[in-house]
PDB file of C-alpha atoms and ligand atoms in Angstrom:
ATOM      1  CA  MET C   6      10.492 -13.520   5.306  1.00 77.00           C
ATOM      2  CA  HIS C   7      12.779 -10.747   6.065  1.00 83.00           C
ATOM      3  CA  VAL C   8      10.844  -7.553   6.577  1.00 91.00           C
ATOM      4  CA  PRO C   9      12.814  -4.479   5.658  1.00 93.00           C
ATOM      5  CA  GLU C  10      13.341  -1.160   7.400  1.00 97.00           C
ATOM      6  CA  ILE C  11      13.596   1.528   4.816  1.00 98.00           C
ATOM      7  CA  THR C  12      14.790   5.098   5.563  1.00 98.00           C
ATOM      8  CA  VAL C  13      13.782   7.461   2.709  1.00 98.00           C
ATOM      9  CA  GLY C  14      13.746  11.403   2.912  1.00 97.00           C
ATOM     10  CA  GLU C  15      12.003  12.361   6.212  1.00 97.00           C
ATOM     11  CA  LEU C  16      10.414   8.756   6.529  1.00 98.00           C
ATOM     12  CA  ILE C  17      11.102   5.445   8.249  1.00 98.00           C
ATOM     13  CA  LEU C  18       9.213   2.576   6.798  1.00 98.00           C
ATOM     14  CA  ARG C  19       9.423  -0.176   9.527  1.00 98.00           C
ATOM     15  CA  PRO C  20       7.793  -3.357  10.609  1.00 96.00           C
ATOM     16  CA  LEU C  21       4.583  -2.934  12.578  1.00 96.00           C
ATOM     17  CA  LYS C  22       4.694  -4.068  16.262  1.00 95.00           C
ATOM     18  CA  GLU C  23       1.928  -4.624  19.069  1.00 95.00           C
ATOM     19  CA  LYS C  24       2.833  -1.159  20.348  1.00 96.00           C
ATOM     20  CA  ASP C  25       1.398   0.269  17.195  1.00 98.00           C
ATOM     21  CA  ALA C  26      -2.152  -0.759  17.969  1.00 98.00           C
ATOM     22  CA  ALA C  27      -3.308   2.662  18.937  1.00 98.00           C
ATOM     23  CA  GLY C  28      -1.560   4.285  15.826  1.00 98.00           C
ATOM     24  CA  LEU C  29      -3.225   1.824  13.579  1.00 98.00           C
ATOM     25  CA  PHE C  30      -6.582   2.340  15.355  1.00 98.00           C
ATOM     26  CA  ARG C  31      -6.333   6.133  14.655  1.00 98.00           C
ATOM     27  CA  LEU C  32      -5.686   5.314  11.078  1.00 98.00           C
ATOM     28  CA  PHE C  33      -8.213   2.570  10.248  1.00 98.00           C
ATOM     29  CA  SER C  34     -11.165   4.120  12.309  1.00 98.00           C
ATOM     30  CA  ASN C  35     -11.079   7.134  10.021  1.00 98.00           C
ATOM     31  CA  ASP C  36     -13.834   6.712   7.348  1.00 98.00           C
ATOM     32  CA  GLN C  37     -11.685   8.906   4.802  1.00 98.00           C
ATOM     33  CA  VAL C  38      -8.918   6.407   4.923  1.00 98.00           C
ATOM     34  CA  THR C  39     -11.075   3.277   4.610  1.00 98.00           C
ATOM     35  CA  ARG C  40     -13.597   4.696   2.118  1.00 97.00           C
ATOM     36  CA  TYR C  41     -12.075   2.939  -0.909  1.00 97.00           C
ATOM     37  CA  MET C  42     -10.475   0.089   0.909  1.00 96.00           C
ATOM     38  CA  ASP C  43     -11.777  -3.476   1.387  1.00 93.00           C
ATOM     39  CA  ILE C  44     -12.177  -3.129   5.088  1.00 94.00           C
ATOM     40  CA  ASP C  45     -14.838  -1.379   7.366  1.00 95.00           C
ATOM     41  CA  SER C  46     -13.796   1.264   9.589  1.00 97.00           C
ATOM     42  CA  PHE C  47     -12.479  -0.121  13.095  1.00 98.00           C
ATOM     43  CA  ARG C  48     -14.693   0.534  15.867  1.00 97.00           C
ATOM     44  CA  ASN C  49     -12.432  -0.870  18.577  1.00 97.00           C
ATOM     45  CA  ILE C  50      -8.725  -1.376  19.336  1.00 97.00           C
ATOM     46  CA  THR C  51      -8.998  -4.984  19.315  1.00 98.00           C
ATOM     47  CA  GLU C  52      -9.300  -4.749  15.455  1.00 98.00           C
ATOM     48  CA  ALA C  53      -6.119  -2.921  15.387  1.00 98.00           C
ATOM     49  CA  MET C  54      -4.413  -5.716  17.308  1.00 97.00           C
ATOM     50  CA  GLN C  55      -6.071  -8.343  15.036  1.00 97.00           C
ATOM     51  CA  ILE C  56      -4.711  -6.533  11.966  1.00 97.00           C
ATOM     52  CA  ILE C  57      -1.135  -6.608  13.368  1.00 97.00           C
ATOM     53  CA  THR C  58      -1.492 -10.402  13.872  1.00 96.00           C
ATOM     54  CA  HIS C  59      -2.798 -10.775  10.245  1.00 95.00           C
ATOM     55  CA  PHE C  60       0.033  -8.716   8.954  1.00 95.00           C
ATOM     56  CA  GLN C  61       2.594 -10.890  10.855  1.00 94.00           C
ATOM     57  CA  GLU C  62       0.824 -14.042   9.559  1.00 93.00           C
ATOM     58  CA  ARG C  63       1.226 -12.837   6.065  1.00 91.00           C
ATOM     59  CA  GLN C  64       4.847 -12.211   6.465  1.00 93.00           C
ATOM     60  CA  GLU C  65       5.312 -15.788   8.082  1.00 93.00           C
ATOM     61  CA  ALA C  66       3.456 -17.271   5.026  1.00 93.00           C
ATOM     62  CA  ASP C  67       5.879 -15.320   2.645  1.00 92.00           C
ATOM     63  CA  ASP C  68       2.783 -13.654   1.142  1.00 94.00           C
ATOM     64  CA  GLY C  69       4.363 -10.041   1.565  1.00 96.00           C
ATOM     65  CA  PHE C  70       4.722  -7.535   4.323  1.00 97.00           C
ATOM     66  CA  ARG C  71       3.143  -4.442   5.551  1.00 97.00           C
ATOM     67  CA  LEU C  72       5.367  -1.524   6.957  1.00 98.00           C
ATOM     68  CA  GLY C  73       4.410   1.399   9.125  1.00 98.00           C
ATOM     69  CA  ILE C  74       5.206   4.751   7.609  1.00 98.00           C
ATOM     70  CA  THR C  75       6.627   6.945  10.471  1.00 98.00           C
ATOM     71  CA  LEU C  76       7.937  10.429  10.491  1.00 98.00           C
ATOM     72  CA  ALA C  77      11.702  10.214  11.264  1.00 98.00           C
ATOM     73  CA  ALA C  78      11.684  13.395  13.312  1.00 98.00           C
ATOM     74  CA  SER C  79       8.764  12.369  15.822  1.00 98.00           C
ATOM     75  CA  GLY C  80       8.307   8.647  15.243  1.00 98.00           C
ATOM     76  CA  GLU C  81       4.604   9.124  14.717  1.00 98.00           C
ATOM     77  CA  LEU C  82       2.894   6.500  12.609  1.00 98.00           C
ATOM     78  CA  VAL C  83       1.079   8.226   9.824  1.00 98.00           C
ATOM     79  CA  GLY C  84       0.276   5.361   7.446  1.00 98.00           C
ATOM     80  CA  THR C  85       1.178   1.907   6.117  1.00 98.00           C
ATOM     81  CA  CYS C  86       2.222   0.417   2.929  1.00 98.00           C
ATOM     82  CA  GLY C  87       3.502  -2.854   1.645  1.00 98.00           C
ATOM     83  CA  TYR C  88       3.185  -5.868  -0.701  1.00 98.00           C
ATOM     84  CA  HIS C  89       0.601  -8.758  -0.629  1.00 97.00           C
ATOM     85  CA  LYS C  90      -0.396 -11.640  -2.877  1.00 97.00           C
ATOM     86  CA  TRP C  91       3.356 -12.082  -3.671  1.00 97.00           C
ATOM     87  CA  ASN C  92       3.353 -14.546  -6.528  1.00 97.00           C
ATOM     88  CA  LYS C  93       6.953 -15.779  -6.583  1.00 97.00           C
ATOM     89  CA  PRO C  94       6.608 -18.233  -9.641  1.00 98.00           C
ATOM     90  CA  HIS C  95       5.341 -15.245 -11.781  1.00 98.00           C
ATOM     91  CA  TYR C  96       7.583 -12.658 -10.111  1.00 98.00           C
ATOM     92  CA  LYS C  97       4.757 -10.264  -9.318  1.00 98.00           C
ATOM     93  CA  ALA C  98       2.912  -8.829  -6.293  1.00 98.00           C
ATOM     94  CA  GLU C  99       0.288  -6.310  -5.239  1.00 98.00           C
ATOM     95  CA  ILE C 100       0.919  -3.019  -3.719  1.00 98.00           C
ATOM     96  CA  GLY C 101      -1.097  -1.246  -1.151  1.00 98.00           C
ATOM     97  CA  TYR C 102      -0.940   1.912   0.973  1.00 98.00           C
ATOM     98  CA  ASP C 103      -2.824   4.361   3.326  1.00 98.00           C
ATOM     99  CA  LEU C 104      -2.211   7.799   4.979  1.00 98.00           C
ATOM    100  CA  LEU C 105      -3.840   9.821   7.595  1.00 98.00           C
ATOM    101  CA  PRO C 106      -5.876  12.640   5.901  1.00 98.00           C
ATOM    102  CA  GLU C 107      -4.023  15.443   7.662  1.00 98.00           C
ATOM    103  CA  TYR C 108      -0.943  14.359   5.781  1.00 98.00           C
ATOM    104  CA  TRP C 109      -2.409  13.989   2.285  1.00 98.00           C
ATOM    105  CA  GLY C 110      -1.108  16.086  -0.602  1.00 98.00           C
ATOM    106  CA  LYS C 111       2.395  16.666   0.875  1.00 98.00           C
ATOM    107  CA  GLY C 112       4.142  14.035  -1.288  1.00 98.00           C
ATOM    108  CA  ILE C 113       4.582  11.669   1.490  1.00 98.00           C
ATOM    109  CA  MET C 114       3.118   8.528  -0.391  1.00 98.00           C
ATOM    110  CA  THR C 115       5.109   9.423  -3.575  1.00 98.00           C
ATOM    111  CA  VAL C 116       8.223   9.111  -1.385  1.00 98.00           C
ATOM    112  CA  ALA C 117       7.126   5.918   0.454  1.00 98.00           C
ATOM    113  CA  VAL C 118       5.736   3.944  -2.424  1.00 98.00           C
ATOM    114  CA  GLY C 119       8.684   5.067  -4.521  1.00 98.00           C
ATOM    115  CA  ALA C 120      10.987   3.502  -2.034  1.00 98.00           C
ATOM    116  CA  LEU C 121       8.740   0.346  -1.773  1.00 98.00           C
ATOM    117  CA  VAL C 122       8.777  -0.053  -5.567  1.00 98.00           C
ATOM    118  CA  ASP C 123      12.541   0.237  -5.667  1.00 97.00           C
ATOM    119  CA  TYR C 124      12.674  -2.442  -2.878  1.00 97.00           C
ATOM    120  CA  GLY C 125      10.320  -4.706  -4.829  1.00 98.00           C
ATOM    121  CA  PHE C 126      12.483  -4.673  -8.091  1.00 97.00           C
ATOM    122  CA  GLN C 127      15.865  -4.705  -6.409  1.00 96.00           C
ATOM    123  CA  GLU C 128      15.406  -6.979  -3.453  1.00 96.00           C
ATOM    124  CA  MET C 129      12.389  -9.098  -4.198  1.00 97.00           C
ATOM    125  CA  ALA C 130      13.142  -9.757  -7.900  1.00 97.00           C
ATOM    126  CA  LEU C 131       9.810  -8.540  -8.834  1.00 98.00           C
ATOM    127  CA  HIS C 132       8.953  -8.288 -12.653  1.00 98.00           C
ATOM    128  CA  ARG C 133       5.521  -6.768 -12.256  1.00 98.00           C
ATOM    129  CA  ILE C 134       3.804  -4.742  -9.468  1.00 98.00           C
ATOM    130  CA  GLU C 135       0.060  -4.473  -9.574  1.00 98.00           C
ATOM    131  CA  ALA C 136      -2.481  -2.136  -7.934  1.00 98.00           C
ATOM    132  CA  PHE C 137      -6.211  -2.253  -7.876  1.00 98.00           C
ATOM    133  CA  VAL C 138      -7.925   1.185  -7.503  1.00 98.00           C
ATOM    134  CA  ASP C 139     -11.631   2.242  -6.941  1.00 98.00           C
ATOM    135  CA  PRO C 140     -12.216   4.407 -10.147  1.00 98.00           C
ATOM    136  CA  LEU C 141     -13.459   7.167  -7.737  1.00 97.00           C
ATOM    137  CA  ASN C 142     -10.197   7.136  -5.837  1.00 98.00           C
ATOM    138  CA  THR C 143      -8.567  10.027  -7.666  1.00 98.00           C
ATOM    139  CA  ALA C 144      -5.771  10.509  -5.296  1.00 98.00           C
ATOM    140  CA  SER C 145      -4.604   7.013  -5.615  1.00 98.00           C
ATOM    141  CA  SER C 146      -4.812   7.121  -9.362  1.00 98.00           C
ATOM    142  CA  ARG C 147      -2.711  10.167  -9.480  1.00 98.00           C
ATOM    143  CA  LEU C 148      -0.264   8.662  -7.140  1.00 98.00           C
ATOM    144  CA  LEU C 149       0.224   5.682  -9.328  1.00 98.00           C
ATOM    145  CA  GLY C 150       0.460   7.852 -12.630  1.00 97.00           C
ATOM    146  CA  ARG C 151       3.127   9.891 -10.947  1.00 97.00           C
ATOM    147  CA  LEU C 152       5.214   6.802 -10.237  1.00 97.00           C
ATOM    148  CA  GLY C 153       4.896   5.569 -13.816  1.00 96.00           C
ATOM    149  CA  PHE C 154       2.225   2.840 -13.391  1.00 98.00           C
ATOM    150  CA  ASN C 155       0.060   2.238 -16.331  1.00 97.00           C
ATOM    151  CA  ARG C 156      -3.741   1.873 -16.279  1.00 98.00           C
ATOM    152  CA  GLU C 157      -4.521  -1.510 -17.903  1.00 98.00           C
ATOM    153  CA  GLY C 158      -8.278  -1.412 -17.826  1.00 98.00           C
ATOM    154  CA  LEU C 159     -11.380  -1.648 -15.753  1.00 98.00           C
ATOM    155  CA  LEU C 160     -12.354  -4.704 -13.890  1.00 98.00           C
ATOM    156  CA  ARG C 161     -16.260  -4.786 -13.402  1.00 98.00           C
ATOM    157  CA  ASP C 162     -17.718  -5.558  -9.950  1.00 98.00           C
ATOM    158  CA  ALA C 163     -14.199  -6.880  -8.923  1.00 97.00           C
ATOM    159  CA  PHE C 164     -14.561  -6.441  -5.079  1.00 96.00           C
ATOM    160  CA  PHE C 165     -17.539  -6.582  -2.675  1.00 96.00           C
ATOM    161  CA  GLU C 166     -17.015  -3.715  -0.241  1.00 95.00           C
ATOM    162  CA  LYS C 167     -19.187  -2.404   2.254  1.00 94.00           C
ATOM    163  CA  GLY C 168     -22.215  -4.258   1.060  1.00 95.00           C
ATOM    164  CA  VAL C 169     -21.970  -3.447  -2.738  1.00 96.00           C
ATOM    165  CA  PHE C 170     -19.873  -4.671  -5.605  1.00 97.00           C
ATOM    166  CA  VAL C 171     -17.495  -2.169  -6.883  1.00 97.00           C
ATOM    167  CA  ASP C 172     -15.353  -1.811 -10.033  1.00 98.00           C
ATOM    168  CA  ALA C 173     -11.554  -1.713  -9.926  1.00 98.00           C
ATOM    169  CA  GLU C 174      -9.074  -0.125 -12.218  1.00 98.00           C
ATOM    170  CA  ILE C 175      -6.014  -2.290 -12.447  1.00 98.00           C
ATOM    171  CA  TYR C 176      -2.527  -0.633 -12.741  1.00 98.00           C
ATOM    172  CA  SER C 177       0.815  -2.210 -13.261  1.00 98.00           C
ATOM    173  CA  LEU C 178       4.509  -1.247 -13.360  1.00 98.00           C
ATOM    174  CA  LEU C 179       6.869  -3.544 -14.939  1.00 98.00           C
ATOM    175  CA  ARG C 180      10.647  -3.660 -14.225  1.00 97.00           C
ATOM    176  CA  ALA C 181      11.314  -2.408 -17.727  1.00 95.00           C
ATOM    177  CA  ASP C 182       8.994   0.625 -17.170  1.00 94.00           C
ATOM    178  CA  HIS C 183      10.877   1.426 -13.995  1.00 91.00           C
ATOM    179  CA  GLU C 184      14.307   1.100 -15.544  1.00 88.00           C
ATOM    180  CA  ARG C 185      13.212   3.358 -18.572  1.00 84.00           C
ATOM    181  CA  GLU C 186      12.232   6.200 -16.045  1.00 75.00           C
ATOM    182  CA  TYR C 187      14.756   6.005 -13.158  1.00 63.00           C
ATOM    183  CA  ILE C 188      18.370   5.265 -12.551  1.00 55.00           C
ATOM    184  CA  TRP C 189      18.612   3.461  -9.399  1.00 53.00           C
TER     185      TRP C 189
HETATM  186  C1  COA F 221      -3.957   7.510  -1.813  1.00 74.18           C
HETATM  187  C2  COA F 221      -2.960   8.371  -0.818  1.00 74.18           C
HETATM  188  C3  COA F 221      -2.188   7.258  -0.218  1.00 74.18           C
HETATM  189  C4  COA F 221      -2.073   9.313  -1.509  1.00 74.18           C
HETATM  190  O1  COA F 221      -1.244   9.863  -0.493  1.00 74.18           O
HETATM  191  P1  COA F 221      -0.465  11.343  -0.604  1.00 74.18           P
HETATM  192  O2  COA F 221       0.656  11.259   0.239  1.00 74.18           O
HETATM  193  O3  COA F 221      -1.640  12.282  -0.323  1.00 74.18           O
HETATM  194  O4  COA F 221      -0.099  11.417  -2.127  1.00 74.18           O
HETATM  195  P2  COA F 221       1.000  12.409  -2.666  1.00 74.18           P
HETATM  196  O5  COA F 221       0.853  13.685  -1.791  1.00 74.18           O
HETATM  197  O6  COA F 221       2.270  11.756  -2.928  1.00 74.18           O
HETATM  198  O7  COA F 221       0.356  12.854  -3.994  1.00 74.18           O
HETATM  199  C5  COA F 221       0.159  11.961  -5.024  1.00 74.18           C
HETATM  200  C6  COA F 221      -0.987  12.412  -6.086  1.00 74.18           C
HETATM  201  O8  COA F 221      -2.328  12.419  -5.506  1.00 74.18           O
HETATM  202  C7  COA F 221      -2.743  13.656  -5.580  1.00 74.18           C
HETATM  203  N1  COA F 221      -3.612  14.021  -4.300  1.00 74.18           N
HETATM  204  C8  COA F 221      -3.220  13.877  -2.941  1.00 74.18           C
HETATM  205  N2  COA F 221      -4.358  13.990  -2.225  1.00 74.18           N
HETATM  206  C9  COA F 221      -5.283  14.152  -3.075  1.00 74.18           C
HETATM  207  C10 COA F 221      -6.752  14.300  -2.711  1.00 74.18           C
HETATM  208  N3  COA F 221      -7.303  14.325  -1.631  1.00 74.18           N
HETATM  209  N4  COA F 221      -7.654  14.601  -3.897  1.00 74.18           N
HETATM  210  C11 COA F 221      -6.970  14.522  -5.200  1.00 74.18           C
HETATM  211  N5  COA F 221      -5.683  14.230  -5.423  1.00 74.18           N
HETATM  212  C12 COA F 221      -4.937  13.985  -4.433  1.00 74.18           C
HETATM  213  C13 COA F 221      -1.730  14.625  -5.473  1.00 74.18           C
HETATM  214  O9  COA F 221      -2.080  15.928  -5.954  1.00 74.18           O
HETATM  215  C14 COA F 221      -0.656  13.948  -6.392  1.00 74.18           C
HETATM  216  O10 COA F 221      -1.097  13.965  -7.759  1.00 74.18           O
HETATM  217  P3  COA F 221      -0.409  14.986  -8.828  1.00 74.18           P
HETATM  218  O11 COA F 221       1.064  14.603  -8.842  1.00 74.18           O
HETATM  219  O12 COA F 221      -1.038  14.621  -9.999  1.00 74.18           O
HETATM  220  O13 COA F 221      -0.882  16.387  -8.350  1.00 74.18           O
HETATM  221  C15 COA F 221      -4.040   8.974   0.253  1.00 74.18           C
HETATM  222  O14 COA F 221      -4.856   9.787  -0.408  1.00 74.18           O
HETATM  223  C16 COA F 221      -4.814   8.068   0.994  1.00 74.18           C
HETATM  224  O15 COA F 221      -4.189   7.353   2.051  1.00 74.18           O
HETATM  225  N6  COA F 221      -6.065   7.720   0.707  1.00 74.18           N
HETATM  226  C17 COA F 221      -6.946   6.817   1.535  1.00 74.18           C
HETATM  227  C18 COA F 221      -6.439   5.281   1.506  1.00 74.18           C
HETATM  228  C19 COA F 221      -6.445   4.749   0.114  1.00 74.18           C
HETATM  229  O16 COA F 221      -7.414   5.160  -0.670  1.00 74.18           O
HETATM  230  N7  COA F 221      -5.379   3.959  -0.318  1.00 74.18           N
HETATM  231  C20 COA F 221      -5.351   3.457  -1.662  1.00 74.18           C
HETATM  232  C21 COA F 221      -6.175   2.262  -1.895  1.00 74.18           C
HETATM  233  S1  COA F 221      -5.969   1.727  -3.594  1.00 74.18           S
END
Protein backbone atom coordinates (compact mmCIF):
# COMPACT_ATOMS: atom_id res chain seq x y z
CA MET A 1 0.00 0.00 0.00
CA HIS A 2 1.03 3.61 -0.36
CA VAL A 3 2.55 4.82 2.92
CA PRO A 4 2.10 8.55 3.36
CA GLU A 5 4.47 11.24 4.51
CA ILE A 6 2.57 13.86 6.52
CA THR A 7 3.94 17.25 7.52
CA VAL A 8 1.97 18.78 10.39
CA GLY A 9 3.02 21.65 12.66
CA GLU A 10 6.64 21.07 13.69
CA LEU A 11 6.46 17.34 12.86
CA ILE A 12 7.09 15.12 9.89
CA LEU A 13 5.40 11.70 10.00
CA ARG A 14 7.23 9.44 7.57
CA PRO A 15 7.78 5.78 6.69
CA LEU A 16 10.32 3.92 8.84
CA LYS A 17 13.53 2.74 7.22
CA GLU A 18 16.48 0.52 8.19
CA LYS A 19 18.44 3.61 9.28
CA ASP A 20 15.83 4.17 12.05
CA ALA A 21 16.91 1.05 13.97
CA ALA A 22 18.90 3.02 16.58
CA GLY A 23 16.03 5.51 17.09
CA LEU A 24 13.48 2.71 17.44
CA PHE A 25 15.76 0.89 19.89
CA ARG A 26 15.97 4.06 22.02
CA LEU A 27 12.15 4.25 21.99
CA PHE A 28 11.20 0.62 22.56
CA SER A 29 13.96 -0.19 25.06
CA ASN A 30 12.39 2.34 27.44
CA ASP A 31 10.15 0.64 30.03
CA GLN A 32 8.03 3.79 30.37
CA VAL A 33 7.15 3.54 26.67
CA THR A 34 6.36 -0.19 26.59
CA ARG A 35 4.62 -0.33 30.00
CA TYR A 36 1.09 -0.50 28.59
CA MET A 37 2.01 -1.95 25.19
CA ASP A 38 1.81 -5.58 24.04
CA ILE A 39 5.59 -5.83 23.60
CA ASP A 40 8.46 -6.36 26.05
CA SER A 41 11.15 -3.68 26.17
CA PHE A 42 13.83 -4.32 23.56
CA ARG A 43 17.14 -5.66 24.87
CA ASN A 44 19.17 -5.46 21.66
CA ILE A 45 19.20 -3.61 18.35
CA THR A 46 18.26 -6.74 16.40
CA GLU A 47 14.75 -6.42 17.82
CA ALA A 48 14.53 -2.89 16.39
CA MET A 49 15.55 -4.21 12.97
CA GLN A 50 12.96 -6.97 13.26
CA ILE A 51 10.17 -4.52 14.04
CA ILE A 52 11.04 -2.47 10.94
CA THR A 53 10.67 -5.65 8.87
CA HIS A 54 7.41 -6.39 10.69
CA PHE A 55 6.04 -2.92 9.85
CA GLN A 56 7.12 -3.32 6.21
CA GLU A 57 5.38 -6.71 5.98
CA ARG A 58 2.24 -5.19 7.47
CA GLN A 59 2.33 -2.52 4.77
CA GLU A 60 2.84 -5.09 2.02
CA ALA A 61 -0.11 -7.11 3.39
CA ASP A 62 -2.22 -3.94 3.24
CA ASP A 63 -2.97 -4.34 6.95
CA GLY A 64 -1.95 -0.75 7.76
CA PHE A 65 1.25 1.22 8.26
CA ARG A 66 3.44 2.66 11.00
CA LEU A 67 5.05 6.07 10.59
CA GLY A 68 8.03 7.52 12.41
CA ILE A 69 7.28 10.81 14.18
CA THR A 70 10.23 13.13 13.60
CA LEU A 71 10.95 16.71 14.59
CA ALA A 72 11.06 18.75 11.38
CA ALA A 73 13.84 21.00 12.71
CA SER A 74 16.34 18.27 13.66
CA GLY A 75 15.07 15.08 12.03
CA GLU A 76 15.12 13.34 15.45
CA LEU A 77 12.86 10.28 15.67
CA VAL A 78 10.74 10.84 18.80
CA GLY A 79 7.93 8.30 18.38
CA THR A 80 5.75 6.31 16.03
CA CYS A 81 2.07 6.15 15.12
CA GLY A 82 -0.06 4.33 12.63
CA TYR A 83 -2.93 2.02 11.74
CA HIS A 84 -3.10 -1.75 12.01
CA LYS A 85 -5.81 -4.38 11.54
CA TRP A 86 -7.21 -2.34 8.66
CA ASN A 87 -10.51 -4.11 7.95
CA LYS A 88 -11.51 -2.80 4.54
CA PRO A 89 -14.88 -4.58 4.20
CA HIS A 90 -15.96 -2.88 7.41
CA TYR A 91 -14.19 0.46 6.79
CA LYS A 92 -12.38 0.39 10.12
CA ALA A 93 -8.84 0.18 11.56
CA GLU A 94 -7.04 0.31 14.91
CA ILE A 95 -4.79 3.23 15.76
CA GLY A 96 -1.59 3.07 17.82
CA TYR A 97 1.10 5.50 18.99
CA ASP A 98 4.13 5.93 21.26
CA LEU A 99 6.49 8.76 22.18
CA LEU A 100 9.80 9.17 24.04
CA PRO A 101 9.00 10.20 27.66
CA GLU A 102 11.11 13.39 27.47
CA TYR A 103 8.58 14.70 24.93
CA TRP A 104 5.39 13.79 26.83
CA GLY A 105 2.89 16.50 27.76
CA LYS A 106 3.88 18.96 25.01
CA GLY A 107 0.94 18.24 22.72
CA ILE A 108 3.05 16.29 20.20
CA MET A 109 0.75 13.28 20.00
CA THR A 110 -2.38 15.44 19.85
CA VAL A 111 -0.92 16.92 16.66
CA ALA A 112 0.40 13.65 15.22
CA VAL A 113 -2.67 11.50 15.93
CA GLY A 114 -4.95 14.36 14.87
CA ALA A 115 -3.24 14.35 11.46
CA LEU A 116 -3.40 10.55 11.28
CA VAL A 117 -7.12 10.62 12.02
CA ASP A 118 -7.67 13.17 9.21
CA TYR A 119 -5.67 10.93 6.87
CA GLY A 120 -7.73 7.88 7.85
CA PHE A 121 -11.06 9.50 7.12
CA GLN A 122 -9.97 11.38 4.02
CA GLU A 123 -7.57 8.99 2.28
CA MET A 124 -8.39 5.51 3.63
CA ALA A 125 -12.18 5.99 3.58
CA LEU A 126 -12.42 4.81 7.19
CA HIS A 127 -15.79 4.97 8.90
CA ARG A 128 -14.59 3.90 12.35
CA ILE A 129 -11.22 4.19 14.11
CA GLU A 130 -10.66 1.98 17.17
CA ALA A 131 -8.19 2.20 20.05
CA PHE A 132 -7.57 -0.26 22.90
CA VAL A 133 -6.11 1.26 26.05
CA ASP A 134 -5.02 -0.15 29.40
CA PRO A 135 -7.32 1.40 32.04
CA LEU A 136 -4.23 2.60 33.94
CA ASN A 137 -2.86 4.46 30.90
CA THR A 138 -4.26 7.89 31.79
CA ALA A 139 -2.18 9.80 29.22
CA SER A 140 -3.51 7.68 26.37
CA SER A 141 -7.15 7.94 27.55
CA ARG A 142 -6.81 11.72 27.87
CA LEU A 143 -5.25 11.97 24.42
CA LEU A 144 -8.16 10.07 22.87
CA GLY A 145 -10.72 12.13 24.80
CA ARG A 146 -9.08 15.31 23.57
CA LEU A 147 -9.36 14.05 19.98
CA GLY A 148 -13.08 13.31 20.34
CA PHE A 149 -12.93 9.52 20.78
CA ASN A 150 -15.72 7.87 22.77
CA ARG A 151 -15.11 5.29 25.47
CA GLU A 152 -17.41 2.37 24.64
CA GLY A 153 -16.64 0.00 27.48
CA LEU A 154 -14.21 -2.28 29.25
CA LEU A 155 -13.01 -5.54 27.72
CA ARG A 156 -12.05 -7.92 30.53
CA ASP A 157 -8.70 -9.79 30.29
CA ALA A 158 -8.51 -8.74 26.65
CA PHE A 159 -4.72 -9.07 26.20
CA PHE A 160 -1.95 -11.24 27.67
CA GLU A 161 0.93 -8.84 28.31
CA LYS A 162 4.17 -9.38 30.22
CA GLY A 163 2.86 -12.60 31.75
CA VAL A 164 -0.58 -11.39 32.90
CA PHE A 165 -4.02 -10.87 31.43
CA VAL A 166 -4.97 -7.18 31.29
CA ASP A 167 -8.25 -5.39 30.71
CA ALA A 168 -8.65 -2.94 27.84
CA GLU A 169 -10.86 0.07 27.41
CA ILE A 170 -12.21 0.30 23.90
CA TYR A 171 -12.49 3.72 22.29
CA SER A 172 -13.84 4.68 18.89
CA LEU A 173 -14.11 7.70 16.67
CA LEU A 174 -16.68 7.61 13.88
CA ARG A 175 -16.49 9.69 10.73
CA ALA A 176 -19.69 11.45 11.84
CA ASP A 177 -18.16 12.31 15.26
CA HIS A 178 -15.20 13.83 13.49
CA GLU A 179 -17.29 15.76 10.98
CA ARG A 180 -19.32 17.21 13.84
CA GLU A 181 -16.20 18.44 15.65
CA TYR A 182 -13.88 19.60 12.91
CA ILE A 183 -14.01 21.30 9.56
CA TRP A 184 -11.35 19.68 7.36
C1 LIG B 1 0.07 8.35 25.39
C2 LIG B 1 1.13 9.30 24.83
C3 LIG B 1 1.37 8.96 23.38
C4 LIG B 1 0.66 10.75 24.96
O1 LIG B 1 1.50 11.59 24.17
P1 LIG B 1 1.73 13.14 24.52
O2 LIG B 1 2.37 13.80 23.35
O3 LIG B 1 2.39 13.28 25.84
O4 LIG B 1 0.23 13.65 24.64
P2 LIG B 1 -0.22 15.18 24.57
O5 LIG B 1 0.88 16.04 25.12
O6 LIG B 1 -0.70 15.46 23.19
O7 LIG B 1 -1.40 15.22 25.62
C5 LIG B 1 -2.56 14.46 25.49
C6 LIG B 1 -3.21 14.32 26.86
O8 LIG B 1 -2.42 13.41 27.66
C7 LIG B 1 -2.11 14.02 28.91
N1 LIG B 1 -0.81 13.53 29.34
C8 LIG B 1 0.37 13.58 28.69
N2 LIG B 1 1.32 12.98 29.42
C9 LIG B 1 0.73 12.55 30.56
C10 LIG B 1 1.20 11.85 31.70
N3 LIG B 1 2.47 11.46 31.80
N4 LIG B 1 0.30 11.57 32.68
C11 LIG B 1 -1.00 11.94 32.57
N5 LIG B 1 -1.50 12.60 31.49
C12 LIG B 1 -0.63 12.91 30.51
C13 LIG B 1 -2.09 15.49 28.59
O9 LIG B 1 -2.25 16.26 29.77
C14 LIG B 1 -3.28 15.62 27.66
O10 LIG B 1 -4.51 15.56 28.34
P3 LIG B 1 -5.37 16.88 28.70
O11 LIG B 1 -5.65 17.55 27.38
O12 LIG B 1 -6.58 16.31 29.33
O13 LIG B 1 -4.50 17.68 29.60
C15 LIG B 1 2.46 9.13 25.62
O14 LIG B 1 2.20 9.28 26.99
C16 LIG B 1 3.15 7.80 25.39
O15 LIG B 1 3.88 7.61 24.42
N6 LIG B 1 2.95 6.80 26.28
C17 LIG B 1 3.65 5.52 26.17
C18 LIG B 1 3.18 4.68 25.00
C19 LIG B 1 1.71 4.35 25.09
O16 LIG B 1 1.21 4.07 26.16
N7 LIG B 1 1.02 4.37 23.94
C20 LIG B 1 -0.40 4.16 23.88
C21 LIG B 1 -0.78 2.75 23.97
S1 LIG B 1 -2.58 2.60 23.93
